[in-house]
Rosetta silent file (secondary structure, phi, psi, omega in degrees, C-alpha in Angstrom):
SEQUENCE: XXXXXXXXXXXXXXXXXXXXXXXXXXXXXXXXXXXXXXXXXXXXXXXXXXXXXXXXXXXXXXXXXXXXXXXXXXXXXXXXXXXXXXXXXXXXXXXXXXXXXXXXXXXXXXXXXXXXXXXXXXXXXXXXXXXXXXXXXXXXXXXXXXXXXXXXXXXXXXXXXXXXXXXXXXXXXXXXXXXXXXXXXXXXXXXXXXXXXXXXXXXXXXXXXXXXXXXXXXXXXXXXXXXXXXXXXXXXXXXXXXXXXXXXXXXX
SCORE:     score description
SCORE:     0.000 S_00000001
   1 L     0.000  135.884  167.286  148.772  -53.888 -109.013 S_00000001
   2 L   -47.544  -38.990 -148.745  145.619  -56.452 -107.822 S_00000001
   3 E  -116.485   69.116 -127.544  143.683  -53.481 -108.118 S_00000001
   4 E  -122.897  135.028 -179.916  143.994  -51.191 -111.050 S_00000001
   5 L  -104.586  137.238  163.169  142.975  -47.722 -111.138 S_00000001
   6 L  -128.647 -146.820 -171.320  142.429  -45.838 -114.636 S_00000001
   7 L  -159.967  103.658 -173.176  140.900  -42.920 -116.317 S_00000001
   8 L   -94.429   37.949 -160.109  138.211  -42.536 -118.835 S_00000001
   9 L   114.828 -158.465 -168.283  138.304  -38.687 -119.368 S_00000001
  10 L  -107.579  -25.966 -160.064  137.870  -36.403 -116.622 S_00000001
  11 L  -127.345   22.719  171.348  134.417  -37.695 -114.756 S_00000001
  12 L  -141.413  136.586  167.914  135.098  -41.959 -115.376 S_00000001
  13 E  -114.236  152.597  168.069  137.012  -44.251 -113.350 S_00000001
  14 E   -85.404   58.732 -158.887  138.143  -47.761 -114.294 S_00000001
  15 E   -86.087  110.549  179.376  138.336  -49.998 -111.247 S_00000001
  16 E  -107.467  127.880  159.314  140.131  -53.539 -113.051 S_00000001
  17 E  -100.291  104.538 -179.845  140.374  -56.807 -110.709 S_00000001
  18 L  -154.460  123.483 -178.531  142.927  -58.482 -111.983 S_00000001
  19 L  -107.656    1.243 -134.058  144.351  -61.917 -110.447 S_00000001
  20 L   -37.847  -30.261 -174.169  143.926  -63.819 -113.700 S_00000001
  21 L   -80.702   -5.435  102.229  145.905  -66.384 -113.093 S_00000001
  22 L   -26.538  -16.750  155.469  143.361  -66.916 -110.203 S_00000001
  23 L    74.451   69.830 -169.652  140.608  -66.161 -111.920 S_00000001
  24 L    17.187   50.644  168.736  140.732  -62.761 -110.172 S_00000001
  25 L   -59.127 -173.891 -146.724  139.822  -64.139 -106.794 S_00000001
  26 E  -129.095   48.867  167.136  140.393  -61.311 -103.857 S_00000001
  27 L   -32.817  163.578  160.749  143.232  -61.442 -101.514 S_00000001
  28 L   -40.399  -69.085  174.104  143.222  -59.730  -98.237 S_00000001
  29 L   -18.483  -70.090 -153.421  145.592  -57.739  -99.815 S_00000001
  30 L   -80.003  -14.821 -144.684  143.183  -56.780 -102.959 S_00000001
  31 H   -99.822  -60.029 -153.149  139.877  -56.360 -100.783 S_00000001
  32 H  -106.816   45.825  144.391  141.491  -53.763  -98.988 S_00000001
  33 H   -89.481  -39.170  174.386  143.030  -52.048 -101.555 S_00000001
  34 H   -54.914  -36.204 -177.654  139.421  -52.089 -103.297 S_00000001
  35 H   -59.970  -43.135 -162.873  138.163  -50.386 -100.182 S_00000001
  36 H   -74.013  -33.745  162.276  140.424  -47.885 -100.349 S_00000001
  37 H   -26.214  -91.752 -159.513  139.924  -47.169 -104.163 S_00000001
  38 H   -24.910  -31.892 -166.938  136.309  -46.666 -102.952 S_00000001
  39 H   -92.446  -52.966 -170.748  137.225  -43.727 -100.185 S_00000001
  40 H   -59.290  -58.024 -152.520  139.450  -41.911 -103.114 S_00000001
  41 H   -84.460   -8.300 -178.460  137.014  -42.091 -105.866 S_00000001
  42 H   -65.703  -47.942 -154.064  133.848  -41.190 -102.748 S_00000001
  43 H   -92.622  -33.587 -169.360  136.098  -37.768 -102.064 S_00000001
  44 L   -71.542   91.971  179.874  137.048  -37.004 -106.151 S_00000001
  45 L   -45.634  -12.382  169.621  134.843  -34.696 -106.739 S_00000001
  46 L   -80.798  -14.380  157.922  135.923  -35.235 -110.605 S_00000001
  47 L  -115.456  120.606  174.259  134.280  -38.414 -110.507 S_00000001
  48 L   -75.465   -4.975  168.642  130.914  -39.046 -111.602 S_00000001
  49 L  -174.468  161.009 -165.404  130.813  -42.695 -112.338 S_00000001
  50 E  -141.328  130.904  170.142  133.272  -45.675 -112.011 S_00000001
  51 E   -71.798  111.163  179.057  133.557  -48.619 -114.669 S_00000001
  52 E  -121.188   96.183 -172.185  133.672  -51.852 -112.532 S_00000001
  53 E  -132.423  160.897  178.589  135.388  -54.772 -114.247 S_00000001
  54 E   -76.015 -169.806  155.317  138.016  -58.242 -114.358 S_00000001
  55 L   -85.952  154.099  167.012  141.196  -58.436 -116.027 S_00000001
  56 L    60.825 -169.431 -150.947  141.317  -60.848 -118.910 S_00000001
  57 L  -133.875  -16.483  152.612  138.413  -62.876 -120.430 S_00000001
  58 L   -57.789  -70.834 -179.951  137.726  -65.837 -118.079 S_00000001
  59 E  -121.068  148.523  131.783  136.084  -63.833 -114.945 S_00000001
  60 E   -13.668  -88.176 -175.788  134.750  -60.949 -113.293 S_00000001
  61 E  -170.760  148.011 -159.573  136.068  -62.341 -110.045 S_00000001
  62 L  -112.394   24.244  154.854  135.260  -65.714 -108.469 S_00000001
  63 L   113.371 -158.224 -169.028  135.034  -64.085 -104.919 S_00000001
  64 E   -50.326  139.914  162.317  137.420  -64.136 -101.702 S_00000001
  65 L   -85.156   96.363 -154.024  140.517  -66.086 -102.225 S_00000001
  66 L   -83.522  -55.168  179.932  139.555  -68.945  -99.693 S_00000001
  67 L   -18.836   -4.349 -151.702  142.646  -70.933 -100.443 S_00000001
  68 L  -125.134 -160.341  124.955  144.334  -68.555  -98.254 S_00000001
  69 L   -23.713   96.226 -174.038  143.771  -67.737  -94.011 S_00000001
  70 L   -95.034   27.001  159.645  139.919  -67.973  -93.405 S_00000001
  71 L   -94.335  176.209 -136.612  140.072  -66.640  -90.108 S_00000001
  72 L  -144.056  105.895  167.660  137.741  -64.086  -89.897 S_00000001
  73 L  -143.913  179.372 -162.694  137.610  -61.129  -86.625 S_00000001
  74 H   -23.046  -54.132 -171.438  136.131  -57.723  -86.418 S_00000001
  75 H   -61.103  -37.441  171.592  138.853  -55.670  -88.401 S_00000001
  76 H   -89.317   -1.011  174.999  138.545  -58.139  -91.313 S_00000001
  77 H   -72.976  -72.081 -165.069  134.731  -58.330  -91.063 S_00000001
  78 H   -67.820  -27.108  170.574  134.692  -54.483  -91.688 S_00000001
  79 H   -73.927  -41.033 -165.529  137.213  -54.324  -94.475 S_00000001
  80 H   -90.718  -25.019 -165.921  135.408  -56.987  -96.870 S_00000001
  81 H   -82.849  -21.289  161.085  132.359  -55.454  -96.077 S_00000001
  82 H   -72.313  -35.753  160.661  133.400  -52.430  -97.263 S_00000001
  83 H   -73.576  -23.584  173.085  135.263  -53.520 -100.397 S_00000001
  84 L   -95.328   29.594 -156.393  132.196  -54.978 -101.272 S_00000001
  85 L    46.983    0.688 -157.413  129.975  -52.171 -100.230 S_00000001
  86 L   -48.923  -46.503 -169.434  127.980  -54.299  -98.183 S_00000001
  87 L  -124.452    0.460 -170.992  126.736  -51.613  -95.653 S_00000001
  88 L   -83.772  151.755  146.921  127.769  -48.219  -97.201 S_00000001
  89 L  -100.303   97.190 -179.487  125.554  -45.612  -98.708 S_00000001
  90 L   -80.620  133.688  175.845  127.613  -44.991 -101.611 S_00000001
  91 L   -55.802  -59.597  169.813  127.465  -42.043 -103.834 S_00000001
  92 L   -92.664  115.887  175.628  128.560  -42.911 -106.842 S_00000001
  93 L    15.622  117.938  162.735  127.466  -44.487 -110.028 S_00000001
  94 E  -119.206  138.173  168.699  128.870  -48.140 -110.409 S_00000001
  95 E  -102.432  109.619 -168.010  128.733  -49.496 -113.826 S_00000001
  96 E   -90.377  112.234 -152.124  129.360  -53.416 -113.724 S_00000001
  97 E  -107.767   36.485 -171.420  131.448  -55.059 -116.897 S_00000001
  98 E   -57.967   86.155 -157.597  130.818  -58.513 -116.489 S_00000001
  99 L   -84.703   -5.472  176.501  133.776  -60.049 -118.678 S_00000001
 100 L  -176.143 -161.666  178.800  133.879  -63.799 -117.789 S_00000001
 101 E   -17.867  155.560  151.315  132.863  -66.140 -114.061 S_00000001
 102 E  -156.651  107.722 -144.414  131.194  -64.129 -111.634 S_00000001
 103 E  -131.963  151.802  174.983  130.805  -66.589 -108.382 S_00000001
 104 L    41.403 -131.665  176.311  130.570  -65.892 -104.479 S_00000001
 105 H   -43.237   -7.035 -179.552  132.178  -62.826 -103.523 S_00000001
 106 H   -62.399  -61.887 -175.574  132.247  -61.875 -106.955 S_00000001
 107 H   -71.271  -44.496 -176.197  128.814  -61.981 -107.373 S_00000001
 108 H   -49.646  -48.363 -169.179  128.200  -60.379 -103.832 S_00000001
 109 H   -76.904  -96.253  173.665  130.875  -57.201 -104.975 S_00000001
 110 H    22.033  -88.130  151.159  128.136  -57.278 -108.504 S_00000001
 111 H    12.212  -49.495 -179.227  125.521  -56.788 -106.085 S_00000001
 112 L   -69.683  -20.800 -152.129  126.919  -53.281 -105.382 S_00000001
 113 L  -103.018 -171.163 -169.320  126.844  -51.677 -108.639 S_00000001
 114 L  -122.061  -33.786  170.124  123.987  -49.887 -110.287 S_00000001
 115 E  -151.529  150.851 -163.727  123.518  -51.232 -113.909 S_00000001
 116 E  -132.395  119.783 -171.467  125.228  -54.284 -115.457 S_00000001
 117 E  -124.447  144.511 -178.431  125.920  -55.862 -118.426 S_00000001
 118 E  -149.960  158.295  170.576  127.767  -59.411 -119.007 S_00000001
 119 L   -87.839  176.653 -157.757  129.146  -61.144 -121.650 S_00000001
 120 L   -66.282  -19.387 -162.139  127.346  -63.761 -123.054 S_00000001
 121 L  -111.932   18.129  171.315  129.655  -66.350 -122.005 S_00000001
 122 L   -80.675  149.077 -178.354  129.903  -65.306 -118.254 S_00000001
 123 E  -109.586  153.464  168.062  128.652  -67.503 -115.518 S_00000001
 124 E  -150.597  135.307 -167.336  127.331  -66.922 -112.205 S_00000001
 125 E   173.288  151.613 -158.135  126.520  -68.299 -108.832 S_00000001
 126 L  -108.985  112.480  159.458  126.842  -68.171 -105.260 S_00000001
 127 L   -82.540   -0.945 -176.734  128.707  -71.692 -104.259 S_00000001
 128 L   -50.894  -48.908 -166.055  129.531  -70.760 -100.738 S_00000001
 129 L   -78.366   -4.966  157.565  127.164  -73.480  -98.870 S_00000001
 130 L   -40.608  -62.987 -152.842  128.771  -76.223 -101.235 S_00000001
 131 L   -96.481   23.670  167.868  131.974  -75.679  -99.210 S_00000001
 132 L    81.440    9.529 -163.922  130.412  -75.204  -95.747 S_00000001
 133 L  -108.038  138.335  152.841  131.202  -71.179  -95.912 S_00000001
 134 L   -52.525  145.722  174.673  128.366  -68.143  -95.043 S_00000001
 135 L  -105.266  100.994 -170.096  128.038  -65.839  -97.661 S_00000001
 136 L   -80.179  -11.663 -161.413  128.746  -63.372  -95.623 S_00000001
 137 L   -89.241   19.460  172.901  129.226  -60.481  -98.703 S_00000001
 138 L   100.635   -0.546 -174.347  125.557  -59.172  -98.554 S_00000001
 139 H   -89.283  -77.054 -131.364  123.753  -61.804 -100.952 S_00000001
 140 H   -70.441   -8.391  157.873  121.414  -62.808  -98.261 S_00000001
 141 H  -106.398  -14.694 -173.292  119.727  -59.347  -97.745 S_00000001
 142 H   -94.596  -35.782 -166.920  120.388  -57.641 -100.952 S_00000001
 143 H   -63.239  -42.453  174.691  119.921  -60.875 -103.600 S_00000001
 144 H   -52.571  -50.826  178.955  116.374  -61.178 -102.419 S_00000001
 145 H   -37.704  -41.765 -155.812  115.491  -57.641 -103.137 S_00000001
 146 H   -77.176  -60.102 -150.289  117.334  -57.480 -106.868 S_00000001
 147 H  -109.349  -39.774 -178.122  115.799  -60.615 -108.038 S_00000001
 148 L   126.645  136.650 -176.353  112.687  -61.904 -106.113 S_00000001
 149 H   -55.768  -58.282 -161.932  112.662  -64.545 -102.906 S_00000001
 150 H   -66.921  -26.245  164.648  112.451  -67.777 -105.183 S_00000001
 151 H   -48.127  -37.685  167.321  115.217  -66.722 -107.427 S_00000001
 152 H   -43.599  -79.172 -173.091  117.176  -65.898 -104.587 S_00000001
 153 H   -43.694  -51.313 -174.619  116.712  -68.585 -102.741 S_00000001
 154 H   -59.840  -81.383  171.676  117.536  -71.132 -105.600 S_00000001
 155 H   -18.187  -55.210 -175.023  121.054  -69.365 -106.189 S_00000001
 156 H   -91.564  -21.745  163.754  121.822  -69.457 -102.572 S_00000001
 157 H   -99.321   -3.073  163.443  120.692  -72.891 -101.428 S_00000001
 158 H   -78.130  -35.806 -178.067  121.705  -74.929 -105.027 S_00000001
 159 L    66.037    8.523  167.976  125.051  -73.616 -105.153 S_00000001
 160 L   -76.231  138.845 -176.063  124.241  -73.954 -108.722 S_00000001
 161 L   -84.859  155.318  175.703  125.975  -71.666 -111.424 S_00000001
 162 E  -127.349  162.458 -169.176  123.706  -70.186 -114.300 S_00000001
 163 E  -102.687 -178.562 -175.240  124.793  -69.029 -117.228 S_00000001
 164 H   -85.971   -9.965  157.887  124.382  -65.392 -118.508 S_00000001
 165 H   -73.435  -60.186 -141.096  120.632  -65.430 -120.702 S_00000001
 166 H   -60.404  -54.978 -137.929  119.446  -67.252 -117.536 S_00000001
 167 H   -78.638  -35.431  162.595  120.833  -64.362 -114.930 S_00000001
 168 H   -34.770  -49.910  143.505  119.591  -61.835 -117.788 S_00000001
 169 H   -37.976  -21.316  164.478  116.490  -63.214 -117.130 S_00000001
 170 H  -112.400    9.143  179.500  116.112  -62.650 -113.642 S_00000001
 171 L    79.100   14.445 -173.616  117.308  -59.503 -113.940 S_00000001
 172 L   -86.962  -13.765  164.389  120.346  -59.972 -111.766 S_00000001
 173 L  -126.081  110.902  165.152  121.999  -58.364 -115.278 S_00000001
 174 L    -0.269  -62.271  179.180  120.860  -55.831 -117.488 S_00000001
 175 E  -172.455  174.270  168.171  121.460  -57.174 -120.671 S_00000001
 176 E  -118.042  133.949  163.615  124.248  -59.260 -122.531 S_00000001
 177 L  -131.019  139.801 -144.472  127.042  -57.740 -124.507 S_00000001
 178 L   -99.050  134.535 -135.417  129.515  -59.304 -126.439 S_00000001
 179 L   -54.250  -37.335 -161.328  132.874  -59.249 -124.789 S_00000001
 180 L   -91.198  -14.320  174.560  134.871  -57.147 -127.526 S_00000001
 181 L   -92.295  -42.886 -156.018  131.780  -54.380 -127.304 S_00000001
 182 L   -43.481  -27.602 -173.663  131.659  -54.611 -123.219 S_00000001
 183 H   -90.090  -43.750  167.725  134.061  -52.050 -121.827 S_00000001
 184 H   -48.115  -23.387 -145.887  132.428  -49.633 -124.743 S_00000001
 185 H   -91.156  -60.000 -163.009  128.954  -50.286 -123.638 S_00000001
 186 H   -63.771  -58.900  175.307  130.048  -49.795 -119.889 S_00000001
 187 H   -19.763  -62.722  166.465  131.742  -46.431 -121.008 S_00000001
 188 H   -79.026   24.155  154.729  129.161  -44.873 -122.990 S_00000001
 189 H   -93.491  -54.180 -178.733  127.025  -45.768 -120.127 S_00000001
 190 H   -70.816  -47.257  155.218  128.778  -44.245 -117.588 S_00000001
 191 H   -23.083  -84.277  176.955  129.647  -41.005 -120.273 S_00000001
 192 H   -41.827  -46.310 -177.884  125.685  -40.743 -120.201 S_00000001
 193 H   -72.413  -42.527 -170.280  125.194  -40.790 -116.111 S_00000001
 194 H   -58.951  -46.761 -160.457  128.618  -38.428 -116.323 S_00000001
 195 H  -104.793  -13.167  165.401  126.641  -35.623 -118.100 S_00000001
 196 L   -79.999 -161.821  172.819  123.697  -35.470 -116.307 S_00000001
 197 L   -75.039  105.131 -160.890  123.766  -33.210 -112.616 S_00000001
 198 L   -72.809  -12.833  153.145  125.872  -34.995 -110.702 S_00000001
 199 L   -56.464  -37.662 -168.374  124.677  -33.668 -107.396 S_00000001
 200 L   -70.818  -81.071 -116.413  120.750  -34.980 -108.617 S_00000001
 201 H   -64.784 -107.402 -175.247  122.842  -37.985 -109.611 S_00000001
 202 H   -51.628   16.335  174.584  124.500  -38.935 -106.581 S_00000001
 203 H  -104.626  -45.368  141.715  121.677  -37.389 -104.127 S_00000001
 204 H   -23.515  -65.133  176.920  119.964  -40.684 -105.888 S_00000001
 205 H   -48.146  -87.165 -178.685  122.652  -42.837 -105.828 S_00000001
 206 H   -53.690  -36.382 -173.747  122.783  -42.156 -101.360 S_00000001
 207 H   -43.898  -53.845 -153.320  119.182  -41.879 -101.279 S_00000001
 208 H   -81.891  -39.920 -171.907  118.617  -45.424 -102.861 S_00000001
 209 H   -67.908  -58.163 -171.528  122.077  -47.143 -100.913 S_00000001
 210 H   -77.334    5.348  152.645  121.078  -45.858  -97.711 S_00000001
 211 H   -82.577  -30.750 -162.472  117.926  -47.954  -97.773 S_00000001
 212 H   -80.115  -43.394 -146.263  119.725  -51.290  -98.730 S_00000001
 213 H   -97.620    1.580  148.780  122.432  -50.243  -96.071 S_00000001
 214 H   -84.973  -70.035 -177.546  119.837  -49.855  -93.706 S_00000001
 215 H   -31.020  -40.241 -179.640  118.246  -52.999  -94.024 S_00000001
 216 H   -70.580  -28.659  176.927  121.554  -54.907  -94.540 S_00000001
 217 H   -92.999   -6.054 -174.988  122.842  -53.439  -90.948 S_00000001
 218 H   -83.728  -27.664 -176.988  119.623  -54.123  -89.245 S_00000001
 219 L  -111.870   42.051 -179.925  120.244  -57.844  -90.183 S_00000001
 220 L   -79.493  -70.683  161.051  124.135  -57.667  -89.165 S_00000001
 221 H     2.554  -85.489 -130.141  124.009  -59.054  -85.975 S_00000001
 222 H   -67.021  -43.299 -146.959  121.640  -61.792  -86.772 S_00000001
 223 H   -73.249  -36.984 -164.541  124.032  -62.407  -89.701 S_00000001
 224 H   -93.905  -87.373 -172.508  127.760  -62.724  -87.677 S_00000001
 225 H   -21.419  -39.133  171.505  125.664  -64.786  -85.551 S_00000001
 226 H  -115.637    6.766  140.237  124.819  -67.667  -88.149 S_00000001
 227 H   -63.340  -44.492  172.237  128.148  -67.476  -89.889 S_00000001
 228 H   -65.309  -17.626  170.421  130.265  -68.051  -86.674 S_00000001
 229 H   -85.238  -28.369 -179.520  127.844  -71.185  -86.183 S_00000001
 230 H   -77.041  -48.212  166.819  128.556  -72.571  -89.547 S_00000001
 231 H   -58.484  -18.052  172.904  132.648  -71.976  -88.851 S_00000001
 232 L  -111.208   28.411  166.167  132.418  -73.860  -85.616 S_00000001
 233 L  -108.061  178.246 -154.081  130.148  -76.516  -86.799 S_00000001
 234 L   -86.588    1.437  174.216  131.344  -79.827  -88.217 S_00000001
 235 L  -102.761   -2.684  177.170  131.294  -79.258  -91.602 S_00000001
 236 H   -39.953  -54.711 -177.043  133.593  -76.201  -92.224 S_00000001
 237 H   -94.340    1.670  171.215  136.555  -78.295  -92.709 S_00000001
 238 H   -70.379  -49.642  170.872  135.465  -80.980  -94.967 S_00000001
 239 H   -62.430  -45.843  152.988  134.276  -77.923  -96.859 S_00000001
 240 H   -76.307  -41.734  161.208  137.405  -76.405  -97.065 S_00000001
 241 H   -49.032  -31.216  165.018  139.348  -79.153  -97.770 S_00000001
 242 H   -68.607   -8.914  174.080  137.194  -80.154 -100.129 S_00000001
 243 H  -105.052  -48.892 -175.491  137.654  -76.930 -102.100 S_00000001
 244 H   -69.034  -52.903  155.151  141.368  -76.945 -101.354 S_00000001
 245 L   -39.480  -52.279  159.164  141.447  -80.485 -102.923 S_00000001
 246 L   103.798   39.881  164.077  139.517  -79.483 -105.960 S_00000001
 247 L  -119.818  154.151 -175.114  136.979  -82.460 -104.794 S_00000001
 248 L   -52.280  157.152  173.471  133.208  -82.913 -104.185 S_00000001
 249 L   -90.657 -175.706  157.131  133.076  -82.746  -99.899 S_00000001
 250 L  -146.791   90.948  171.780  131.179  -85.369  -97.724 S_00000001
 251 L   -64.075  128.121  178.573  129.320  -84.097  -95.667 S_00000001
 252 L  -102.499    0.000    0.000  128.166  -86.851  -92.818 S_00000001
């Protein structure tokens, strides 16, 4: 399985992305298997917090797997937005394990959780407008919030990656923890949220979601609206080729 479900106990879930040899990019496939994880562990009333981590020791997940059929209509609009949380007000606890890369959709699924930790030697960065693509996964209403407009901004119009003291620093991560302590950290994190009430817990948890997920649907529209103009404009496929090549584009 893409998508690996485990068990920490009675009240922790494990959610593992693991592509590796991909550097746990996202298939179709994966995103909406991730969704559905999300609707099982929403209804198990035995869980009180979910562990959210890659496979392996290169990445978290480097986003969508664009190499693959980028068209893009309603049905698949609502399934990624949903594996990444993008619009839900979600209940439960996400603890974020950041074990290696954590770029585009990657970062965007990140985005979702509620406290974070990365290893020291994880990377991060939103790279979409490099390759002519919208980041359609929620960084452009929620990244502002998390971090602050100029931080924001710099991530999403540099396309540069940072490394993990820098993201530490803007607070887009908790703290750094070193890779062979990280899934304990996230554990005994989630063990602690696990033991408080988990109604006050997750009457927090929707309280706090269903503000982002208002704001984030209020700017939906707007949002579909300047992504389908970047996919019909002239640089889309230069960008994708240029990714599918494994070369700088040229944009003219």
């Amino acid at each position: 399985m893409e998508i690996r479900l485990a068990r920490h106990g009675r009240h922790i879930a494990i959610v593992t992305i693991d592509n590796q040899r991909h550097l746990n990019a996202m298939t179709r496939t994966m995103l909406a298997e991730l969704g559905r994880l999300w609707d099982e562990l929403d209804r198990d009333g035995s869980c009180r917090a979910i562990v959210l981590t890659g496979a392996g020791t290169r990445a978290f997940s480097v986003g969508a797997d664009i190499a693959g059929d980028l068209s893009v209509g309603p049905e698949i609009a609502r399934m990624v937005n949903h594996a990444l949380l993008k619009t839900d007000a979600y209940a439960k606890p996400i603890i974020a394990a950041v074990n290696g890369d954590c770029v585009g959709g990657g970062l965007e699924l990140m985005l979702a959780s509620d406290i974070r930790a990365a290893a020291p030697e994880a990377r991060f960065g939103l790279t979409e407008v490099k390759w002519s693509i919208y980041p359609f996964g929620g960084s452009t209403t929620k990244l502002v919030q998390q971090i602050g407009y100029v931080h924001a901004m710099d991530l999403l119009l540099t396309a540069r990656l940072i490394d993990a003291e820098e993201a530490a620093r803007l607070g887009l991560v908790n703290r750094l923890v070193a890779r062979d302590q990280l899934m304990g950290w996230a554990i005994e994190t989630a063990e602690r949220i696990a033991a408080n009430s988990p109604s006050a817990v997750q009457a927090v948890k929707q309280q706090v979601t269903a503000t982002i997920a208002d704001h984030v649907l209020a700017r939906e529209a707007q949002e579909q609206e300047f992504g389908d103009k970047v996919r019909a404009g002239p640089h889309f496929a230069e960008g994708v080729a240029a990714f599918r090549e494994k070369r700088q584009p040229r944009y003219e």
